[in-house]
Every structure is written in C-alpha cells, then in structure tokens.
Amino acid sequence: MIEIHKSAADFARQKYDVLVPTMGALHAGHESLIKIGKSSGKKVLVSIFINPLQFENKNDLENYPKSVEKDLALAESAGADGIFIPSKEEIYPGKVDEVSAGELGEIYEGKSRPSHFNGVLTVVKRLFEISSPRMAVFGEKDFQQLFLIKKMVKEYGLPIEISAAPTIRDEFGLALSSRNMFLDIDQKKSAQVLFRTLQKSSIDEMKQEIKNEPNFKLDYLEIINEESFLKADKSTRYKRGIIAGWINQVRLIDNMQVSFTS
Ligand code: AMP
C-alpha cells in the first residue's frame, strides 16, 4: 500500500531514496518518471504541490487541474511507495528563502513568465530539504527547468543525482501535459504543430510549419546549446530545438534534439 503523507513530520528524513516532484493531475508522463525512479529498486516518494510561487497568473493557479484520487491510484500502480501532499504552510513556513534562477531563468520560458523559475527552484530546493532524497527525477519536457535544476544542484553542492526522463507523447506526437485537458479536439489537432515543427531539418522549414497552423500563436522558437542554454552555433555539440506558444489561452511547450543550427 502506498503511504500518504500530509506533513513531513509523518516520515523520517531519508526514508525515501528517490523524489518525483509534481503538481498533480498525473498522466503517463509522470508515470514514466515514477517508473524510472523505481527501476533503481529504491523507495520512491511522489510529491504533489501546486506551487503558488511559480505562477505569475492568478487565474492559471486557481484553474490548475486537480485529481487527487486519480493521482493516488496512478502513483501506486506505477510503483510509488509514498505520496507527499503538503500544505502551503509546510512548504513555506514564515519568510520564504527564495532561490534565484539568474539570467538563464529570464530567457525563453522565463521571459514570458517572469519569476517562474525562481519559484520552481525555490520549491524544489525546499522539497529536497524536507525529503533528503539521493536522487530526483524530472522530465525533459520542461527542458529549461531541468537545466536550471541541475545548475542549482551543482551551485549549492547538493548531494542529489538528477535523472532526466524522456518526454512522453500521445500517438500524434503531442507531449503529454496536464494543460492538454483544456484543449478541445480541434485544438489538440492544432497542437500537433509543435511536434511537427521540431522534426524539420532547418529553421526556415520550422517557421513555415508554424505559419501553416494559424491557431498556434508562437512565443519563441530557437536552437539552443544543451550545455549552456545559449543560442547554438556551428561549434555546438548538443543542439536542441525549443518551442513555446499558445493555442487559445493554453500555453504549450516542447523540445527535441536537432542536428542543425540554422
Ligand atoms: P508538473 O506536474 O507539470 O510540474 O510536472 C512534474 C514533472 O513531470 C516535471 O519534471 C515534468 O517535466 C514532468 N513531465 C510533465 N509532462 C511530461 C511528459 N509528457 N513526459 C515526461 N515528463 C513529463
């Protein structure tokens, strides 16, 4: 049976080896993270906390999907040993010691969502403090987030291995996201443009693909250096296409490894 913890006082520090932080509304993407954590044969804790600090839009925070009963069932069937559903007071008792994501937290996702990454790093660091895992699993789906978390772990010298999980997609290539439930059937079809775009072999082809889908409003499209998160150039070893935009009001992001820079 999965153990449900409402408070950190419920479980001893270091009781769990692996932490999988989430905001709930779990889907097959989260499930894959739990399975990766579990594959090490270790005890896995899934946290569910909708972190107000990382939402710059109050509406977005209030409307964030919630499905705790379903989440428990999914986490348990994926092999999680414990689930941690803390209150806001538990995570942020008194004054919040905010972590800064620095300049790399202000570009791409961070440009459209100011202070988002400071909020993400702040909550992740708190969750690390509370549960003291030896490993934590994050999805490549949120590639800039993954990059900044790895950077934070290095900078603070935290003894935690960060494991990167590949993006889980639906049969049409759309990256699974809790926000996809806000899309109707036609919008979901339009959302396939992100995957199609990332599979092109030049920036011009990518831009053309985006133009062909009028329901998608592009925020950014870039080829970045995976090791620095700066714009890739000819000498870049590991390149990744990153894309974000909106369909209606729903923000969608995706990324994929590519082999070109222009
Ligand atoms: P969230 O609940 O959206 O904050 O996501 C929790 C974790 O699940 C993050 O590490 C995400 O990157 C990861 N994640 C979300 N969607 C996917 C997906 N489609 N494939 C793989 N990982 C994902």
CSV table of C-alpha atoms and ligand atoms in Angstrom, one decimal:
chain,number,residue,atom,x,y,z
A,1,MET,CA,0.0,0.0,0.0
A,2,ILE,CA,1.2,3.5,-0.8
A,3,GLU,CA,1.7,5.7,2.2
A,4,ILE,CA,0.1,9.1,2.2
A,5,HIS,CA,1.9,11.9,4.0
A,6,LYS,CA,0.2,15.2,4.6
A,7,SER,CA,3.2,16.5,6.6
A,8,ALA,CA,6.9,16.0,6.6
A,9,ALA,CA,6.6,15.1,10.3
A,10,ASP,CA,4.9,11.9,9.1
A,11,PHE,CA,8.1,10.5,7.6
A,12,ALA,CA,11.7,10.3,8.7
A,13,ARG,CA,14.2,12.2,6.6
A,14,GLN,CA,16.0,9.9,4.1
A,15,LYS,CA,13.2,7.4,4.4
A,16,TYR,CA,12.8,7.7,0.6
A,17,ASP,CA,15.7,7.4,-1.8
A,18,VAL,CA,14.0,9.0,-4.9
A,19,LEU,CA,11.8,12.1,-5.1
A,20,VAL,CA,9.5,12.8,-8.0
A,21,PRO,CA,8.1,16.3,-7.6
A,22,THR,CA,4.8,17.1,-9.4
A,23,MET,CA,1.9,19.4,-9.3
A,24,GLY,CA,-0.6,16.6,-9.6
A,25,ALA,CA,-3.1,15.9,-12.3
A,26,LEU,CA,-0.8,12.9,-13.1
A,27,HIS,CA,-0.6,11.4,-16.5
A,28,ALA,CA,1.6,8.9,-18.3
A,29,GLY,CA,4.5,11.4,-18.4
A,30,HIS,CA,4.5,11.5,-14.6
A,31,GLU,CA,4.1,7.7,-14.5
A,32,SER,CA,7.2,7.3,-16.5
A,33,LEU,CA,9.2,9.4,-14.0
A,34,ILE,CA,8.0,7.2,-11.2
A,35,LYS,CA,8.9,4.1,-13.1
A,36,ILE,CA,12.4,5.4,-13.7
A,37,GLY,CA,12.8,6.2,-10.0
A,38,LYS,CA,11.5,2.8,-9.2
A,39,SER,CA,13.8,1.0,-11.7
A,40,SER,CA,16.7,1.7,-9.3
A,41,GLY,CA,14.9,-0.6,-6.9
A,42,LYS,CA,14.7,2.2,-4.4
A,43,LYS,CA,11.9,3.8,-2.4
A,44,VAL,CA,10.1,6.5,-4.3
A,45,LEU,CA,8.2,9.5,-3.0
A,46,VAL,CA,5.9,11.4,-5.3
A,47,SER,CA,5.1,15.0,-4.1
A,48,ILE,CA,2.0,16.8,-5.2
A,49,PHE,CA,2.2,20.5,-4.5
A,50,ILE,CA,0.7,23.3,-6.7
A,51,ASN,CA,3.4,25.9,-6.0
A,52,PRO,CA,1.9,29.4,-6.0
A,53,LEU,CA,5.4,30.9,-6.3
A,54,GLN,CA,5.8,29.6,-9.8
A,55,PHE,CA,2.5,31.0,-11.2
A,56,GLU,CA,2.6,34.6,-12.3
A,57,ASN,CA,-1.0,34.4,-13.3
A,58,LYS,CA,-3.6,34.1,-10.5
A,59,ASN,CA,-6.2,32.6,-12.9
A,60,ASP,CA,-3.7,29.9,-14.1
A,61,LEU,CA,-3.0,29.0,-10.5
A,62,GLU,CA,-6.7,28.8,-9.5
A,63,ASN,CA,-7.7,26.8,-12.5
A,64,TYR,CA,-4.8,24.3,-12.4
A,65,PRO,CA,-6.3,20.9,-12.7
A,66,LYS,CA,-6.7,18.7,-9.6
A,67,SER,CA,-7.4,15.0,-9.4
A,68,VAL,CA,-6.0,13.7,-6.1
A,69,GLU,CA,-7.9,10.4,-6.0
A,70,LYS,CA,-6.9,9.5,-9.5
A,71,ASP,CA,-3.3,10.6,-8.8
A,72,LEU,CA,-3.1,8.3,-5.8
A,73,ALA,CA,-4.2,5.3,-7.9
A,74,LEU,CA,-1.7,6.2,-10.8
A,75,ALA,CA,1.2,6.8,-8.4
A,76,GLU,CA,0.6,3.5,-6.6
A,77,SER,CA,0.2,1.4,-9.8
A,78,ALA,CA,3.4,3.0,-11.2
A,79,GLY,CA,5.2,1.7,-8.1
A,80,ALA,CA,5.5,4.8,-5.8
A,81,ASP,CA,6.0,3.9,-2.2
A,82,GLY,CA,4.8,7.2,-0.7
A,83,ILE,CA,3.0,10.3,-1.7
A,84,PHE,CA,3.5,13.7,-0.1
A,85,ILE,CA,0.8,16.3,-0.2
A,86,PRO,CA,2.0,19.2,1.9
A,87,SER,CA,0.1,22.3,2.8
A,88,LYS,CA,1.4,25.7,1.7
A,89,GLU,CA,2.4,26.4,5.3
A,90,GLU,CA,4.5,23.2,5.4
A,91,ILE,CA,6.5,24.2,2.3
A,92,TYR,CA,6.7,27.9,3.2
A,93,PRO,CA,6.7,28.4,6.9
A,94,GLY,CA,7.3,32.1,7.6
A,95,LYS,CA,9.6,34.0,5.3
A,96,VAL,CA,10.5,32.3,2.1
A,97,ASP,CA,14.2,31.9,1.3
A,98,GLU,CA,13.9,32.5,-2.4
A,99,VAL,CA,16.3,30.9,-4.9
A,100,SER,CA,17.3,33.0,-7.9
A,101,ALA,CA,17.5,31.3,-11.3
A,102,GLY,CA,19.7,34.1,-12.5
A,103,GLU,CA,19.9,35.3,-16.1
A,104,LEU,CA,19.2,31.9,-17.6
A,105,GLY,CA,15.9,32.0,-15.7
A,106,GLU,CA,14.9,35.1,-17.5
A,107,ILE,CA,15.1,33.9,-21.1
A,108,TYR,CA,12.7,31.8,-23.2
A,109,GLU,CA,10.1,30.4,-20.6
A,110,GLY,CA,11.4,32.9,-18.1
A,111,LYS,CA,10.9,35.9,-20.4
A,112,SER,CA,7.2,35.1,-20.8
A,113,ARG,CA,6.8,34.0,-17.2
A,114,PRO,CA,8.9,36.4,-15.1
A,115,SER,CA,9.9,34.9,-11.7
A,116,HIS,CA,8.5,31.5,-12.8
A,117,PHE,CA,11.9,29.7,-12.4
A,118,ASN,CA,12.7,31.4,-9.1
A,119,GLY,CA,9.5,29.9,-7.9
A,120,VAL,CA,10.4,26.5,-9.3
A,121,LEU,CA,13.9,26.4,-7.9
A,122,THR,CA,12.6,27.6,-4.5
A,123,VAL,CA,10.1,24.9,-4.2
A,124,VAL,CA,12.4,22.2,-5.5
A,125,LYS,CA,15.1,23.2,-3.0
A,126,ARG,CA,12.5,23.1,-0.2
A,127,LEU,CA,11.3,19.7,-1.2
A,128,PHE,CA,14.9,18.4,-1.3
A,129,GLU,CA,15.5,19.8,2.2
A,130,ILE,CA,12.3,18.1,3.5
A,131,SER,CA,12.8,14.7,2.0
A,132,SER,CA,16.6,14.4,1.6
A,133,PRO,CA,16.5,12.1,-1.5
A,134,ARG,CA,19.6,10.7,-3.1
A,135,MET,CA,18.0,11.1,-6.5
A,136,ALA,CA,15.2,13.1,-8.1
A,137,VAL,CA,13.6,12.6,-11.4
A,138,PHE,CA,12.5,15.4,-13.8
A,139,GLY,CA,11.1,15.4,-17.3
A,140,GLU,CA,12.9,16.6,-20.4
A,141,LYS,CA,9.6,18.0,-21.4
A,142,ASP,CA,10.4,21.1,-19.3
A,143,PHE,CA,14.0,21.3,-20.6
A,144,GLN,CA,14.9,24.7,-19.3
A,145,GLN,CA,13.5,23.7,-15.9
A,146,LEU,CA,15.6,20.6,-15.9
A,147,PHE,CA,18.7,22.6,-16.9
A,148,LEU,CA,18.2,25.1,-14.1
A,149,ILE,CA,17.6,22.5,-11.5
A,150,LYS,CA,20.8,20.7,-12.5
A,151,LYS,CA,22.6,24.0,-12.3
A,152,MET,CA,21.2,24.8,-8.8
A,153,VAL,CA,22.2,21.3,-7.5
A,154,LYS,CA,25.7,22.0,-8.7
A,155,GLU,CA,25.9,25.5,-7.3
A,156,TYR,CA,24.6,24.6,-3.9
A,157,GLY,CA,26.6,21.3,-3.9
A,158,LEU,CA,23.5,19.3,-3.1
A,159,PRO,CA,24.2,15.5,-2.8
A,160,ILE,CA,21.4,14.6,-5.2
A,161,GLU,CA,21.6,12.9,-8.5
A,162,ILE,CA,19.2,14.5,-11.1
A,163,SER,CA,17.8,12.0,-13.5
A,164,ALA,CA,16.3,13.2,-16.8
A,165,ALA,CA,13.3,11.4,-18.2
A,166,PRO,CA,12.4,11.4,-21.9
A,167,THR,CA,9.2,13.2,-23.0
A,168,ILE,CA,6.1,11.0,-23.2
A,169,ARG,CA,3.9,11.9,-26.2
A,170,ASP,CA,0.5,10.8,-27.4
A,171,GLU,CA,0.1,8.8,-30.6
A,172,PHE,CA,0.2,12.0,-32.7
A,173,GLY,CA,3.4,13.3,-31.0
A,174,LEU,CA,1.8,15.8,-28.7
A,175,ALA,CA,3.8,16.0,-25.5
A,176,LEU,CA,1.5,15.0,-22.6
A,177,SER,CA,0.8,17.8,-20.2
A,178,SER,CA,-1.8,18.5,-17.5
A,179,ARG,CA,-2.8,21.5,-19.5
A,180,ASN,CA,-3.8,19.5,-22.6
A,181,MET,CA,-7.2,18.8,-20.9
A,182,PHE,CA,-8.0,22.4,-21.6
A,183,LEU,CA,-7.8,21.8,-25.4
A,184,ASP,CA,-10.8,20.6,-27.4
A,185,ILE,CA,-10.4,18.0,-30.2
A,186,ASP,CA,-9.7,20.6,-32.9
A,187,GLN,CA,-7.3,22.5,-30.7
A,188,LYS,CA,-5.5,19.2,-29.8
A,189,LYS,CA,-5.1,18.7,-33.5
A,190,SER,CA,-3.6,22.2,-33.9
A,191,ALA,CA,-1.3,21.4,-31.0
A,192,GLN,CA,0.4,18.8,-33.1
A,193,VAL,CA,2.3,21.6,-34.8
A,194,LEU,CA,4.9,21.7,-32.1
A,195,PHE,CA,6.0,18.1,-32.7
A,196,ARG,CA,5.8,18.6,-36.5
A,197,THR,CA,7.9,21.7,-36.2
A,198,LEU,CA,10.6,20.1,-34.1
A,199,GLN,CA,11.0,17.3,-36.7
A,200,LYS,CA,12.0,19.7,-39.5
A,201,SER,CA,15.6,20.0,-40.7
A,202,SER,CA,16.1,23.8,-40.8
A,203,ILE,CA,14.8,26.9,-39.1
A,204,ASP,CA,13.2,28.1,-42.3
A,205,GLU,CA,11.2,24.8,-42.6
A,206,MET,CA,10.3,25.1,-39.0
A,207,LYS,CA,9.0,28.7,-39.4
A,208,GLN,CA,7.0,27.6,-42.5
A,209,GLU,CA,5.4,24.8,-40.5
A,210,ILE,CA,4.3,27.2,-37.8
A,211,LYS,CA,2.8,29.6,-40.4
A,212,ASN,CA,0.7,26.7,-41.7
A,213,GLU,CA,-1.1,26.4,-38.3
A,214,PRO,CA,-2.9,29.7,-37.7
A,215,ASN,CA,-4.4,28.6,-34.4
A,216,PHE,CA,-0.9,28.4,-32.9
A,217,LYS,CA,0.5,31.7,-31.6
A,218,LEU,CA,4.3,31.4,-31.4
A,219,ASP,CA,6.1,32.7,-28.4
A,220,TYR,CA,9.6,31.5,-29.2
A,221,LEU,CA,11.4,29.1,-31.4
A,222,GLU,CA,15.2,28.6,-31.0
A,223,ILE,CA,18.0,26.1,-31.4
A,224,ILE,CA,20.0,26.2,-28.2
A,225,ASN,CA,23.2,24.6,-26.9
A,226,GLU,CA,22.0,22.0,-24.4
A,227,GLU,CA,25.1,22.5,-22.3
A,228,SER,CA,24.8,26.3,-21.8
A,229,PHE,CA,21.2,27.0,-22.8
A,230,LEU,CA,22.5,29.8,-25.0
A,231,LYS,CA,21.8,30.0,-28.8
A,232,ALA,CA,23.6,27.2,-30.6
A,233,ASP,CA,26.3,27.9,-33.2
A,234,LYS,CA,28.2,25.8,-35.7
A,235,SER,CA,30.6,24.5,-33.0
A,236,THR,CA,27.8,23.4,-30.7
A,237,ARG,CA,27.9,19.7,-29.9
A,238,TYR,CA,24.4,19.0,-28.5
A,239,LYS,CA,21.7,21.1,-30.0
A,240,ARG,CA,18.1,21.2,-29.1
A,241,GLY,CA,15.1,22.9,-30.7
A,242,ILE,CA,12.8,24.6,-28.1
A,243,ILE,CA,9.4,25.9,-28.9
A,244,ALA,CA,6.5,27.5,-27.0
A,245,GLY,CA,3.3,29.3,-27.7
A,246,TRP,CA,-0.4,29.3,-27.2
A,247,ILE,CA,-3.5,27.7,-28.6
A,248,ASN,CA,-6.3,29.9,-27.5
A,249,GLN,CA,-5.1,30.7,-23.9
A,250,VAL,CA,-3.4,27.4,-23.3
A,251,ARG,CA,0.4,27.6,-23.1
A,252,LEU,CA,2.2,24.7,-24.8
A,253,ILE,CA,6.0,23.9,-24.8
A,254,ASP,CA,8.1,21.2,-26.4
A,255,ASN,CA,11.7,20.5,-27.3
A,256,MET,CA,13.7,17.9,-29.2
A,257,GLN,CA,17.3,17.2,-30.0
A,258,VAL,CA,18.2,18.5,-33.5
A,259,SER,CA,21.3,18.4,-35.7
A,260,PHE,CA,21.3,21.9,-37.3
A,261,THR,CA,21.7,25.5,-36.2
A,262,SER,CA,20.0,27.4,-38.9
B,1,AMP,P1,4.3,19.0,-13.5
B,1,AMP,O1,3.4,18.2,-12.7
B,1,AMP,O2,3.8,19.5,-14.7
B,1,AMP,O3,5.0,20.1,-12.7
B,1,AMP,O4,5.5,18.0,-13.9
B,1,AMP,C1,6.1,17.2,-13.0
B,1,AMP,C2,7.3,16.5,-13.6
B,1,AMP,O5,6.8,15.7,-14.7
B,1,AMP,C3,8.3,17.5,-14.3
B,1,AMP,O6,9.6,17.0,-14.0
B,1,AMP,C4,7.9,17.5,-15.7
B,1,AMP,O7,9.0,17.8,-16.6
B,1,AMP,C5,7.5,16.0,-15.9
B,1,AMP,N1,6.6,15.8,-17.1
B,1,AMP,C6,5.5,16.5,-17.4
B,1,AMP,N2,5.0,16.1,-18.6
B,1,AMP,C7,5.8,15.2,-19.0
B,1,AMP,C8,5.9,14.4,-20.2
B,1,AMP,N3,5.0,14.5,-21.2
B,1,AMP,N4,6.9,13.5,-20.3
B,1,AMP,C9,7.9,13.4,-19.4
B,1,AMP,N5,7.9,14.1,-18.3
B,1,AMP,C10,6.9,15.0,-18.1
